Short mmCIF file of N, CA and C in Angstrom, two decimals:
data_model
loop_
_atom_site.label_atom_id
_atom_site.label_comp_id
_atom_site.label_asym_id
_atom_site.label_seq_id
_atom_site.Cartn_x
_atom_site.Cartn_y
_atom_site.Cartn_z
N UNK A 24 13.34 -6.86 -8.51
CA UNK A 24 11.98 -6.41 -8.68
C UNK A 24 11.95 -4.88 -8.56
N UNK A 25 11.09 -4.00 -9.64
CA UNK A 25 11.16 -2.77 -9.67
C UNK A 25 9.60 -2.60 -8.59
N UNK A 26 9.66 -1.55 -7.66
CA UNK A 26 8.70 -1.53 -6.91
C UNK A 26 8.43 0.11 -6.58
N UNK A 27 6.96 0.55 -6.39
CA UNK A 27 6.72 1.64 -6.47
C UNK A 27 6.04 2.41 -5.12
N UNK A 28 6.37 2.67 -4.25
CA UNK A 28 6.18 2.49 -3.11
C UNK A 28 5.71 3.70 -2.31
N UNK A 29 4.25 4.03 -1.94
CA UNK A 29 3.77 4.86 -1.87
C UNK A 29 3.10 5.15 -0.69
N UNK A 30 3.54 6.52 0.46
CA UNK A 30 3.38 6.73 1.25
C UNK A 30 2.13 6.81 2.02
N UNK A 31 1.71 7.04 3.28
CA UNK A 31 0.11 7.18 4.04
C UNK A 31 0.09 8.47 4.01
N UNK A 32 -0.68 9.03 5.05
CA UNK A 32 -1.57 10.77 5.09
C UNK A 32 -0.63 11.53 5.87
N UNK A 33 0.70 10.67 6.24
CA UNK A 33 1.93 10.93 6.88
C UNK A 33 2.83 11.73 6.02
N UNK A 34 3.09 11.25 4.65
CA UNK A 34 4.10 11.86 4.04
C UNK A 34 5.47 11.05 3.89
N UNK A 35 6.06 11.47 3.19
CA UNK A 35 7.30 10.79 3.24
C UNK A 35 8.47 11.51 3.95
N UNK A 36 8.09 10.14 5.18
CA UNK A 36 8.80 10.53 6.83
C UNK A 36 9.77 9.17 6.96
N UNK A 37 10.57 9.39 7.85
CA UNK A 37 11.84 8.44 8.48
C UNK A 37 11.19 6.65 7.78
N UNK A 38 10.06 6.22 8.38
CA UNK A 38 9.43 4.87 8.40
C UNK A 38 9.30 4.38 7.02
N UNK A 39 9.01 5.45 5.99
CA UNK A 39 8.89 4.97 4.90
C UNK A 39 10.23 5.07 4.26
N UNK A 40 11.13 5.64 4.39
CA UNK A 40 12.33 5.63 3.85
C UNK A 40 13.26 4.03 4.39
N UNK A 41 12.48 4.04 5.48
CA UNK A 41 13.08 2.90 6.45
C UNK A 41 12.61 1.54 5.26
N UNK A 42 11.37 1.57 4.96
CA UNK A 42 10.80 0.53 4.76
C UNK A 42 11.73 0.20 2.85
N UNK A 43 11.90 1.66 2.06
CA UNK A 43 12.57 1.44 1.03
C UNK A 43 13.87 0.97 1.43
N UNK A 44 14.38 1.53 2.25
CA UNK A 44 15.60 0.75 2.10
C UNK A 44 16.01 -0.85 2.65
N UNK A 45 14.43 -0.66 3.51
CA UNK A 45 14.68 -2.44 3.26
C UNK A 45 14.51 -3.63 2.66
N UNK A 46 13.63 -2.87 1.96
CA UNK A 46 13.66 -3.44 0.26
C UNK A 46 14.79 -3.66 -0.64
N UNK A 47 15.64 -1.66 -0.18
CA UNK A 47 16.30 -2.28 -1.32
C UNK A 47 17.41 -3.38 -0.84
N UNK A 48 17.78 -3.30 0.51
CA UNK A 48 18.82 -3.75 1.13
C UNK A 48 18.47 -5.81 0.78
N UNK A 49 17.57 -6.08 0.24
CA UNK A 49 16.77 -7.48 -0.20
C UNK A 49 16.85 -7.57 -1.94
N UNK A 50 17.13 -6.57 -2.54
CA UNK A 50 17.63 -6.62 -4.04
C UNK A 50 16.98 -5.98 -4.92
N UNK A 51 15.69 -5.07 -4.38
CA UNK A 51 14.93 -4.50 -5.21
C UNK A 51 15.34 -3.04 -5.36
N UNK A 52 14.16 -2.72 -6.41
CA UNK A 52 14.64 -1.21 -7.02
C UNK A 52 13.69 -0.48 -6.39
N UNK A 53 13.25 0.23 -5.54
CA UNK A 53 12.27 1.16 -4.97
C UNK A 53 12.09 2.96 -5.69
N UNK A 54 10.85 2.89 -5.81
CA UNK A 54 11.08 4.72 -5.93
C UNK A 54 9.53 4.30 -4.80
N UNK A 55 10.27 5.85 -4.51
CA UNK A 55 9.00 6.17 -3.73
C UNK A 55 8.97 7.76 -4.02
N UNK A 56 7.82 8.20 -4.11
CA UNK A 56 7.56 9.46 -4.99
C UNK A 56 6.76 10.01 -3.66
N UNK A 57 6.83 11.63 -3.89
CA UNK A 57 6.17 12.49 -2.71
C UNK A 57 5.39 13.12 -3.25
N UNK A 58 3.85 12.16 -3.10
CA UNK A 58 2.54 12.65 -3.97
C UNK A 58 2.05 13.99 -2.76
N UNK A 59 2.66 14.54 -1.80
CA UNK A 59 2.58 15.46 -0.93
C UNK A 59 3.39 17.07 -1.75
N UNK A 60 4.13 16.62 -1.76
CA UNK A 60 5.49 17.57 -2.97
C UNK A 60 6.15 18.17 -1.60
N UNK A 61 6.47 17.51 -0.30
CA UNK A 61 7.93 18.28 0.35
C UNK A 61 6.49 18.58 2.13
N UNK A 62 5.58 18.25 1.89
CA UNK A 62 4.86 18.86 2.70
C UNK A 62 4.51 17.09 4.29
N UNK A 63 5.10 17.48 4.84
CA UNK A 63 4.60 16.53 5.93
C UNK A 63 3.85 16.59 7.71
N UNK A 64 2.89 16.19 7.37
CA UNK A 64 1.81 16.42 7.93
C UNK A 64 2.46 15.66 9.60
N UNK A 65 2.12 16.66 10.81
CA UNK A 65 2.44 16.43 11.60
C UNK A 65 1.57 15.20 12.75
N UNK A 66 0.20 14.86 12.06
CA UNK A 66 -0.76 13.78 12.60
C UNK A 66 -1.68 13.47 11.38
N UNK A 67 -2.14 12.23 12.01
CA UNK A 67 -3.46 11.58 10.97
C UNK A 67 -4.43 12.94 11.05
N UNK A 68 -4.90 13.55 12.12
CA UNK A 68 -5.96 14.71 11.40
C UNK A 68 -4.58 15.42 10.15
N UNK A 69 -4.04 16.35 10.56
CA UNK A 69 -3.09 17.20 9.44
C UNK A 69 -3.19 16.28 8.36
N UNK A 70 -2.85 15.18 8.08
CA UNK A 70 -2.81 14.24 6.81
C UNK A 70 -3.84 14.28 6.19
N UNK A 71 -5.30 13.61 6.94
CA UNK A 71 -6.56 13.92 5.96
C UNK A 71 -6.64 15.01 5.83
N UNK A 72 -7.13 15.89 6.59
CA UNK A 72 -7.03 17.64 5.77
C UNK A 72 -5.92 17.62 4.69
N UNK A 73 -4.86 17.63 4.10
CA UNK A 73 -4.16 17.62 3.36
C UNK A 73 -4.48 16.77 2.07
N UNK A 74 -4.80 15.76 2.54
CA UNK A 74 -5.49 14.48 1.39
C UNK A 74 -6.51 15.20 1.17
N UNK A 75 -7.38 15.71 1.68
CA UNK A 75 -8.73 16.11 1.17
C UNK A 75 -8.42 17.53 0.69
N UNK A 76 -7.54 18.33 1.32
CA UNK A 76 -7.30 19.66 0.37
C UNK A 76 -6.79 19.49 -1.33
N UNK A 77 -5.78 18.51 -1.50
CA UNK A 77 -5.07 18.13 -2.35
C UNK A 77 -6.39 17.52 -3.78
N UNK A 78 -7.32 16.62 -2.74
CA UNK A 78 -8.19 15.69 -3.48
C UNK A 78 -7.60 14.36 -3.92
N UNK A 79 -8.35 13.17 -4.13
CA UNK A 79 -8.05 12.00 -4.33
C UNK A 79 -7.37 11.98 -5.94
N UNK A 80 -8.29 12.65 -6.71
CA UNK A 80 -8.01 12.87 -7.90
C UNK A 80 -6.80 13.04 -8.51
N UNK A 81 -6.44 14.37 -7.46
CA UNK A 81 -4.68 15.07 -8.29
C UNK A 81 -3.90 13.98 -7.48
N UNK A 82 -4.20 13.57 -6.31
CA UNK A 82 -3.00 12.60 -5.94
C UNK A 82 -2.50 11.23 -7.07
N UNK A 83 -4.24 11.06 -7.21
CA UNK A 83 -3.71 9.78 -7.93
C UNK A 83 -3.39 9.86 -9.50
N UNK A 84 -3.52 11.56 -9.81
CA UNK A 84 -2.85 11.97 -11.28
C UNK A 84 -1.01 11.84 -10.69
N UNK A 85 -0.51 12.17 -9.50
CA UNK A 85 0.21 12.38 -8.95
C UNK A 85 1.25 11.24 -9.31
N UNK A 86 0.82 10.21 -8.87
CA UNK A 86 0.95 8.69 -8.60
C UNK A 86 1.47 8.34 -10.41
N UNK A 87 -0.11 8.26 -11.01
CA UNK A 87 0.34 7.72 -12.36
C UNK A 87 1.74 8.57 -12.68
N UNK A 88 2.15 9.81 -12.85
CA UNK A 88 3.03 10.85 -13.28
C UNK A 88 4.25 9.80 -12.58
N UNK A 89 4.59 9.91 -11.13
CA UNK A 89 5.46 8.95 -10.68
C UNK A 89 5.68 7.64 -10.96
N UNK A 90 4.78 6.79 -11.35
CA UNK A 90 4.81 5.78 -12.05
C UNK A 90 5.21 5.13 -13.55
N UNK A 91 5.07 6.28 -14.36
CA UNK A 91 5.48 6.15 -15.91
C UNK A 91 6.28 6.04 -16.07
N UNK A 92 7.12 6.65 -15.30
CA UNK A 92 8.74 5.90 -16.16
C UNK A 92 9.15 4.61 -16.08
N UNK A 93 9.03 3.90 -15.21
CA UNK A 93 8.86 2.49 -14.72
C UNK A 93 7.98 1.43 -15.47
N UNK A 94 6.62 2.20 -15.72
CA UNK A 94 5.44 1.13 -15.48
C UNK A 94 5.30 0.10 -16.47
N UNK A 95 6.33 0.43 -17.73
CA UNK A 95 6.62 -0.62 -18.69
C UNK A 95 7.63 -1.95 -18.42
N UNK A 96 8.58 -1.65 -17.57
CA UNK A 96 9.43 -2.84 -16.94
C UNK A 96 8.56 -3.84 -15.86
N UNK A 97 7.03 -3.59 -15.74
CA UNK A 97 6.58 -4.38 -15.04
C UNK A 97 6.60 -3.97 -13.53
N UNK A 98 5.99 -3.09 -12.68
CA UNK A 98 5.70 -2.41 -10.95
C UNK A 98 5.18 -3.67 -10.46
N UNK A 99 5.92 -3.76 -9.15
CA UNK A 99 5.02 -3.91 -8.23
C UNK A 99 4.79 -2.87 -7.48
N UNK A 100 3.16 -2.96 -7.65
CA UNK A 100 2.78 -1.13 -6.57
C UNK A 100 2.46 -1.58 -5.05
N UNK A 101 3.40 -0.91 -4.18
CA UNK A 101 2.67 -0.72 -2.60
C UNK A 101 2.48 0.30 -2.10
N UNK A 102 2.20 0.33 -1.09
CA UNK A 102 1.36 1.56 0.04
C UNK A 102 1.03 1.48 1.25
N UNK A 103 1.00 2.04 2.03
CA UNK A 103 0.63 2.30 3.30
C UNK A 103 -0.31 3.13 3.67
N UNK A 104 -1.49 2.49 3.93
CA UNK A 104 -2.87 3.80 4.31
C UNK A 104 -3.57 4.07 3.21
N UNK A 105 -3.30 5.11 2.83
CA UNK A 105 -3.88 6.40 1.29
C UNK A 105 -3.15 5.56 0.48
N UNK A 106 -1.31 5.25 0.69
CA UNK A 106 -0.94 4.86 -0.10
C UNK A 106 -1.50 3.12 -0.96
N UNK A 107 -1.32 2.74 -0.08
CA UNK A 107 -2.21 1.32 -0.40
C UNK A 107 -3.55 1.33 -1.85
N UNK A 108 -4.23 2.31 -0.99
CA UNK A 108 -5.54 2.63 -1.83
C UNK A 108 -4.96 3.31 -3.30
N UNK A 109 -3.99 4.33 -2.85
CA UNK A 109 -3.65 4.71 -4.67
C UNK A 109 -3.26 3.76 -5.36
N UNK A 110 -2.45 2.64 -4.62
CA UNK A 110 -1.30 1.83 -5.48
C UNK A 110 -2.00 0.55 -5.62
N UNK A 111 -3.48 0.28 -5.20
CA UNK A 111 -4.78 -0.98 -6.14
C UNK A 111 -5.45 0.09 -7.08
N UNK A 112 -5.15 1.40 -7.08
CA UNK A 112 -5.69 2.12 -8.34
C UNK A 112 -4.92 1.96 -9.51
N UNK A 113 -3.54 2.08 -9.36
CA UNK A 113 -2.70 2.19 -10.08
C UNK A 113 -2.77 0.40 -10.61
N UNK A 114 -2.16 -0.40 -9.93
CA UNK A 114 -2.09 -1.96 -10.01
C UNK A 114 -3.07 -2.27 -10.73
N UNK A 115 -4.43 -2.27 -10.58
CA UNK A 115 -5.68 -2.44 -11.16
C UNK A 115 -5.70 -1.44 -12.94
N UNK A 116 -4.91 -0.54 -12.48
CA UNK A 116 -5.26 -0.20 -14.36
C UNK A 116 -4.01 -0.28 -15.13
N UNK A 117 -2.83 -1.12 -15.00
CA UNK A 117 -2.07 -1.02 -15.08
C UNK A 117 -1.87 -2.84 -15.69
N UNK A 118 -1.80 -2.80 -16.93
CA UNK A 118 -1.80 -4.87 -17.42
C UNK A 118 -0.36 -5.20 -17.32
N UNK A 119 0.14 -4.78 -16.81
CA UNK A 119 1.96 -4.79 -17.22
C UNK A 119 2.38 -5.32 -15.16
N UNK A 120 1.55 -4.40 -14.62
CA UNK A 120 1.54 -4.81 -13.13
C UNK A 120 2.22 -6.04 -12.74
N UNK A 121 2.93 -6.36 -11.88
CA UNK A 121 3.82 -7.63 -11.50
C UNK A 121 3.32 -7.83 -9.64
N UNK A 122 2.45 -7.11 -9.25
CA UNK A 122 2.58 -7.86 -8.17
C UNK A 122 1.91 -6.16 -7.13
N UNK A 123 0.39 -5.97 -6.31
CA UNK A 123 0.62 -5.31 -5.35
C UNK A 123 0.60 -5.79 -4.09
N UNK A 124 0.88 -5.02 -2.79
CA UNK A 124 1.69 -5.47 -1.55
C UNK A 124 0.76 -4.15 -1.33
N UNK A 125 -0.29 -4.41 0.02
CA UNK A 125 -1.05 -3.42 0.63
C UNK A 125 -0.45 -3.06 2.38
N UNK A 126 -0.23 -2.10 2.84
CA UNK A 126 -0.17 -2.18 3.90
C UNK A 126 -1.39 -1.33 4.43
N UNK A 127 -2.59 -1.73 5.66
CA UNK A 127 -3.35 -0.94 6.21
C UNK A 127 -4.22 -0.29 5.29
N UNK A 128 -4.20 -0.63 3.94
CA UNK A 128 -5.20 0.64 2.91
C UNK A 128 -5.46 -0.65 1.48
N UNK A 129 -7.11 -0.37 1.72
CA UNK A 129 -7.37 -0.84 -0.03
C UNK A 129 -8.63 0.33 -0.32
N UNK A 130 -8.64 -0.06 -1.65
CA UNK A 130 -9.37 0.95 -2.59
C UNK A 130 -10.79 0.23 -2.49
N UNK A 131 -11.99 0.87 -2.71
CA UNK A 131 -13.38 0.50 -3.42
C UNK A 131 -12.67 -0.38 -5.07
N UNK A 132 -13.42 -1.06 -5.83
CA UNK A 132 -13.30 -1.61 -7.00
C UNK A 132 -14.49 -1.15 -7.84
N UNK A 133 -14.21 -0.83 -8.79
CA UNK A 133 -15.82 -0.28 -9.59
C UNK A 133 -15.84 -2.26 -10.42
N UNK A 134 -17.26 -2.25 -10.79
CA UNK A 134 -17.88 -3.57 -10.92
C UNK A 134 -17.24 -4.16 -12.02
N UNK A 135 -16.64 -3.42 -13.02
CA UNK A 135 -16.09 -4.22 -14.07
C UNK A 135 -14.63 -4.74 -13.60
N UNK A 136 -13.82 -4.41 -12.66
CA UNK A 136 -12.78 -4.69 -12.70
C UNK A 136 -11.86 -5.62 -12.88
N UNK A 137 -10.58 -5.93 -13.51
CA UNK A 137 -9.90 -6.96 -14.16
C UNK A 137 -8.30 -6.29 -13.48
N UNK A 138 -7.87 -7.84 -12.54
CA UNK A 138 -7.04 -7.96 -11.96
C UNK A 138 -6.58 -9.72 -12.21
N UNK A 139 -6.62 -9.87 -13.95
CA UNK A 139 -6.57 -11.07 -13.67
C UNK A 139 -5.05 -11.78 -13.86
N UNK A 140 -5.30 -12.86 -12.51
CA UNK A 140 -4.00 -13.83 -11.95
C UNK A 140 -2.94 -12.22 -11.09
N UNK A 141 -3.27 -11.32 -10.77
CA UNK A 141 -2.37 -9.91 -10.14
C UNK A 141 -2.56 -10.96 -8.60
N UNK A 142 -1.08 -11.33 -8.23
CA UNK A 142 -0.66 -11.33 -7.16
C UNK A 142 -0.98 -10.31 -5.96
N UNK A 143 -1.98 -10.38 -5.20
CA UNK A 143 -1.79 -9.12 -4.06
C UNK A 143 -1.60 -9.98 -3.22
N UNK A 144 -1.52 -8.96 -1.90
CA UNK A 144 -1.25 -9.36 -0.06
C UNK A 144 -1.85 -8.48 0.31
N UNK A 145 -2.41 -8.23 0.99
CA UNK A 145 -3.16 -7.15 2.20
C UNK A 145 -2.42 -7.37 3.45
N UNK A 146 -2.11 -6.47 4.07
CA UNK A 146 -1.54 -7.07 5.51
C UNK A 146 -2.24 -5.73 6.65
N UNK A 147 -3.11 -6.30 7.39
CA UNK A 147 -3.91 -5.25 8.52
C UNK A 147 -3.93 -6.09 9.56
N UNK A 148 -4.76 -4.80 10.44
CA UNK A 148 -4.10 -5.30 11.73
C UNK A 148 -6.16 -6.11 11.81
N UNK A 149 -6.22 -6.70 12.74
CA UNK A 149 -7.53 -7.33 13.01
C UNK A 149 -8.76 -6.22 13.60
N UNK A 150 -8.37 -5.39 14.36
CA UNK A 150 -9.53 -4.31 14.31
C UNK A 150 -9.11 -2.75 14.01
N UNK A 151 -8.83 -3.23 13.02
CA UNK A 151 -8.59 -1.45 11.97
C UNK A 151 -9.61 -0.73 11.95
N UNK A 152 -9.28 0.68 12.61
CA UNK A 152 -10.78 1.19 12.06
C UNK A 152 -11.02 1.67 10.56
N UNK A 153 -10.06 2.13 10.10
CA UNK A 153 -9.88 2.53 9.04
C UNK A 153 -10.01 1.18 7.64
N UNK A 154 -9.99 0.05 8.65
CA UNK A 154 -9.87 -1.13 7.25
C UNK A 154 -11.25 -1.82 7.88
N UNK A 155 -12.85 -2.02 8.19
CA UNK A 155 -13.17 -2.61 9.36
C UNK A 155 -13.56 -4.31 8.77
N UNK A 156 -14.23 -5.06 9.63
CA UNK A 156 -13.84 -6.76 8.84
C UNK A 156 -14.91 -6.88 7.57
N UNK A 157 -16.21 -6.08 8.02
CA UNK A 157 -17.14 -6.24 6.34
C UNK A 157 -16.56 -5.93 5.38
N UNK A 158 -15.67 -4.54 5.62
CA UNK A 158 -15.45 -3.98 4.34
C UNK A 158 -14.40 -5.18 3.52
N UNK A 159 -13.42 -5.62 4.42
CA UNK A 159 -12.13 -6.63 3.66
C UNK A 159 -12.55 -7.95 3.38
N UNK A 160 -13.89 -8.37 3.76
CA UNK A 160 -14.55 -9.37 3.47
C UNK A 160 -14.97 -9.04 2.02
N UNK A 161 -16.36 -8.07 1.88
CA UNK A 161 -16.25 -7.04 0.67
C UNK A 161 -15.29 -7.24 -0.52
N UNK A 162 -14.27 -6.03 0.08
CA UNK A 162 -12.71 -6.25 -0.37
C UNK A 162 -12.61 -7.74 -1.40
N UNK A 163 -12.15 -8.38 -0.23
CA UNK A 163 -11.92 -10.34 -1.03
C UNK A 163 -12.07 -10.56 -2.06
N UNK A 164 -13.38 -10.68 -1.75
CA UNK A 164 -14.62 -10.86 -3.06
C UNK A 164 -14.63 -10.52 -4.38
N UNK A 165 -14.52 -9.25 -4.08
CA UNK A 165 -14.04 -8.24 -5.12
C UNK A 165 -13.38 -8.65 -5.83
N UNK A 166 -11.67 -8.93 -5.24
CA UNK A 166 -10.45 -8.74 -5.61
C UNK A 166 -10.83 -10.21 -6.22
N UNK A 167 -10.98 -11.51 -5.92
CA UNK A 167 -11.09 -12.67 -6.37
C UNK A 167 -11.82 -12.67 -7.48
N UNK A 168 -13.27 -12.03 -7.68
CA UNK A 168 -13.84 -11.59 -8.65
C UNK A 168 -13.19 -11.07 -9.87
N UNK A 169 -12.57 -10.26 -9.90
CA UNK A 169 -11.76 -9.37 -10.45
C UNK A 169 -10.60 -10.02 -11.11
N UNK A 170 -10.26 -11.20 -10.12
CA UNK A 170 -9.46 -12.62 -10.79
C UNK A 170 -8.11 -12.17 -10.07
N UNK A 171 -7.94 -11.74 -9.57
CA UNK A 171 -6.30 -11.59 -8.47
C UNK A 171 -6.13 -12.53 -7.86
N UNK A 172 -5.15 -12.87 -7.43
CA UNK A 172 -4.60 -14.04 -6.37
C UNK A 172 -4.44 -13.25 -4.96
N UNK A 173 -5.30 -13.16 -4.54
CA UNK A 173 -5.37 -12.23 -2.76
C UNK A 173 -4.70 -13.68 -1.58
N UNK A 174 -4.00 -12.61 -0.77
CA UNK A 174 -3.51 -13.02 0.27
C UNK A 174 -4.03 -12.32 1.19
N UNK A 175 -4.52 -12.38 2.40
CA UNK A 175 -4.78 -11.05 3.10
C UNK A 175 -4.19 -11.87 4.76
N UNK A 176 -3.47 -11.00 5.29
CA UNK A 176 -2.75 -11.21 6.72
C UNK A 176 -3.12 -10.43 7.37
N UNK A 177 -3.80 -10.87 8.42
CA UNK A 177 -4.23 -10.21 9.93
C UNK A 177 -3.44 -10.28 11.32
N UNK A 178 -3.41 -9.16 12.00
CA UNK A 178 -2.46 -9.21 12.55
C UNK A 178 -3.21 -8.66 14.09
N UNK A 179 -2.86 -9.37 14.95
CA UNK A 179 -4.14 -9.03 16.09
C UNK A 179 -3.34 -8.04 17.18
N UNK A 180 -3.78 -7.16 17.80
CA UNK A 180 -3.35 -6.28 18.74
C UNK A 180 -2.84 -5.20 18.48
N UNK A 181 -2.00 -5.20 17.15
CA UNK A 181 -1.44 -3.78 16.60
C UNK A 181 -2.25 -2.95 16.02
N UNK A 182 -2.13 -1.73 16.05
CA UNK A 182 -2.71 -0.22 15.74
C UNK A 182 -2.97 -0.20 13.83
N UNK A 183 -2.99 1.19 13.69
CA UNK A 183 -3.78 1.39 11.85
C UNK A 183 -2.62 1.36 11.20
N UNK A 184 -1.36 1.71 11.48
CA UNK A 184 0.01 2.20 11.15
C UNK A 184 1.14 1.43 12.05
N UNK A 185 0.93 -0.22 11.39
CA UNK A 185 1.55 -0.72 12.82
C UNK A 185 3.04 -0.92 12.38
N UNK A 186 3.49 -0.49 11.31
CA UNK A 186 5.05 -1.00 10.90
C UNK A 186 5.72 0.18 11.08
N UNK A 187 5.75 1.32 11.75
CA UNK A 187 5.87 2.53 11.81
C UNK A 187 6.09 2.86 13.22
N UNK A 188 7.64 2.53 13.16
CA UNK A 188 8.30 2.35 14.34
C UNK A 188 7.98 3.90 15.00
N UNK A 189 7.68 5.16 14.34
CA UNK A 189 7.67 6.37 14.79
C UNK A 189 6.27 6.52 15.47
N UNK A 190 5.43 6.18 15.57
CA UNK A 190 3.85 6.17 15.91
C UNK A 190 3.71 5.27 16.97
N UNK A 191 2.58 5.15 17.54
CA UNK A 191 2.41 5.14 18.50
C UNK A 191 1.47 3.41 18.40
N UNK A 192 1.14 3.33 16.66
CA UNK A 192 0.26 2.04 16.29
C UNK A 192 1.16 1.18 16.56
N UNK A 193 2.77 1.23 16.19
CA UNK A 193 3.84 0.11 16.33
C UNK A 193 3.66 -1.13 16.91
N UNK A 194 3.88 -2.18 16.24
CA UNK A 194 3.98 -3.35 17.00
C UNK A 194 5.18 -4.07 16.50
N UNK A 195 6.20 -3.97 17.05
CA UNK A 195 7.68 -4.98 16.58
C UNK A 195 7.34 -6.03 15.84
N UNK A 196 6.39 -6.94 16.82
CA UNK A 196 6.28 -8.62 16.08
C UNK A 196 5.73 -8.38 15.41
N UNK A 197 4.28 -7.87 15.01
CA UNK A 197 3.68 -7.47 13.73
C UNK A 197 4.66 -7.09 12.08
N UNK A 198 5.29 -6.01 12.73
CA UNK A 198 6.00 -5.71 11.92
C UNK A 198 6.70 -6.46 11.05
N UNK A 199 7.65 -7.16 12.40
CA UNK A 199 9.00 -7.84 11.29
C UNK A 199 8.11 -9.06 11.10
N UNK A 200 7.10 -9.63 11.57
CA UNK A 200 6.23 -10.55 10.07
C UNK A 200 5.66 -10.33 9.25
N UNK A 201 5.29 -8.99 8.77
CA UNK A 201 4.81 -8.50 8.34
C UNK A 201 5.88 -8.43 6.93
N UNK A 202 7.22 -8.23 7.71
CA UNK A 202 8.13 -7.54 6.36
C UNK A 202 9.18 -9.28 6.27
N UNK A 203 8.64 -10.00 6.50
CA UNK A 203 9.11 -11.55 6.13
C UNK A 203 7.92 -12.29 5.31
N UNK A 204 6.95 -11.78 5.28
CA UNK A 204 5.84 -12.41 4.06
C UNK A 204 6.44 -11.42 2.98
N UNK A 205 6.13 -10.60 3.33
CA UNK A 205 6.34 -9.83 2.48
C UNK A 205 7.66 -9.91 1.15
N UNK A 206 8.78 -10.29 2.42
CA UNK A 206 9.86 -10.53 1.38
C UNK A 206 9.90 -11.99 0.69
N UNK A 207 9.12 -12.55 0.98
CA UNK A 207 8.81 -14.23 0.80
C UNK A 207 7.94 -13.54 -0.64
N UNK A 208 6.83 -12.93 -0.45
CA UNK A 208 6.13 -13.01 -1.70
C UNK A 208 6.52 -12.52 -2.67
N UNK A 209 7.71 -11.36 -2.71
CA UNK A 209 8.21 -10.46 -3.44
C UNK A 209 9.33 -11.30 -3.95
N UNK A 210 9.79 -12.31 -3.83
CA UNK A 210 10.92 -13.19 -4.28
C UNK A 210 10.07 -14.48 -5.13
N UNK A 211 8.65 -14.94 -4.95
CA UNK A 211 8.11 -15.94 -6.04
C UNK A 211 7.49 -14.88 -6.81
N UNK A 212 7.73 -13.32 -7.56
CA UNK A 212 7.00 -12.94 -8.36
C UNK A 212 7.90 -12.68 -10.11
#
């Protein structure tokens, strides 16, 4: 599986390199692109200031640019945080799409949207502030609307950034179930 794998307001740091190579170390092809360009933000404030200096816009011109060479063999797009949210932008306009995998981050949907039979997973923790339960209820709806096959996994006690052994959200057990659905769903696509 070719997979496109796209960082939080963190940057591309140790955790996400961690997380490609355990992908690839499972048989897949990972890129993960630095919609930052070399710049890594030392906290969640530094990250949004950076996301918001940058703008949503050029990131996610950013994203498609990283994505094209690929996006004809069929992506599965993931993310973490920001990343999440770019990579249901990307997944969602993208008919060739094979499959997205959310970690901690989804996007708004504008009303027409067509995600139809698109395999997703959501995987958050149970009181995210950044994800909160109306909005992924919301979310659902949407995505089912829209005609996707949603999975969404909740995960109770862990932080916003909980697979991210470097932070402080970490939760081990979260994690490594987190990255065993994960490899479960990424093998029926």
């Amino acid at each position: 599986m070719e997979i496109l794998l796209i960082h939080s307001v963190y940057g591309v740091r140790p955790a996400l390199e961690q997380a490609a190579g355990r992908l690839r170390e499972a048989g897949h092809e990972v890129h993960v692109p630095d919609l930052f360009e070399g710049l890594s933000p030392a906290d969640m404030e530094e990250g949004l200031a950076l996301r918001d200096e940058i703008g949503t816009d050029e990131l996610l011109k950013r994203a498609v640019r990283a994505a094209a060479p690929y996006s004809d063999k069929g992506l599965v797009y993931a993310g973490f945080s920001l990343g999440g949210a770019i990579a249901q932008n990307l997944a969602l306009a993208d008919e060739k799409a094979r499959g997205l995998v959310l970690f901690s981050g989804t996007s708004d949907l504008p009303d027409d949207a067509s995600a139809e039979d698109l395999p997703v997973q959501l995987h958050v923790t149970e009181n995210d502030p950044f994800e909160p339960h109306d909005w992924l209820n919301a979310w659902y709806l949407r995505m089912q609307r829209a005609g996707a096959d949603v999975e969404v996994y909740r995960y109770p006690g862990a932080g916003h950034l909980y697979t991210d052994p470097d932070l402080p959200d970490y939760d081990a057990d979260a994690a490594e179930a987190t990255w065993r659905t994960v490899q479960g769903f990424l093998d029926s696509l």
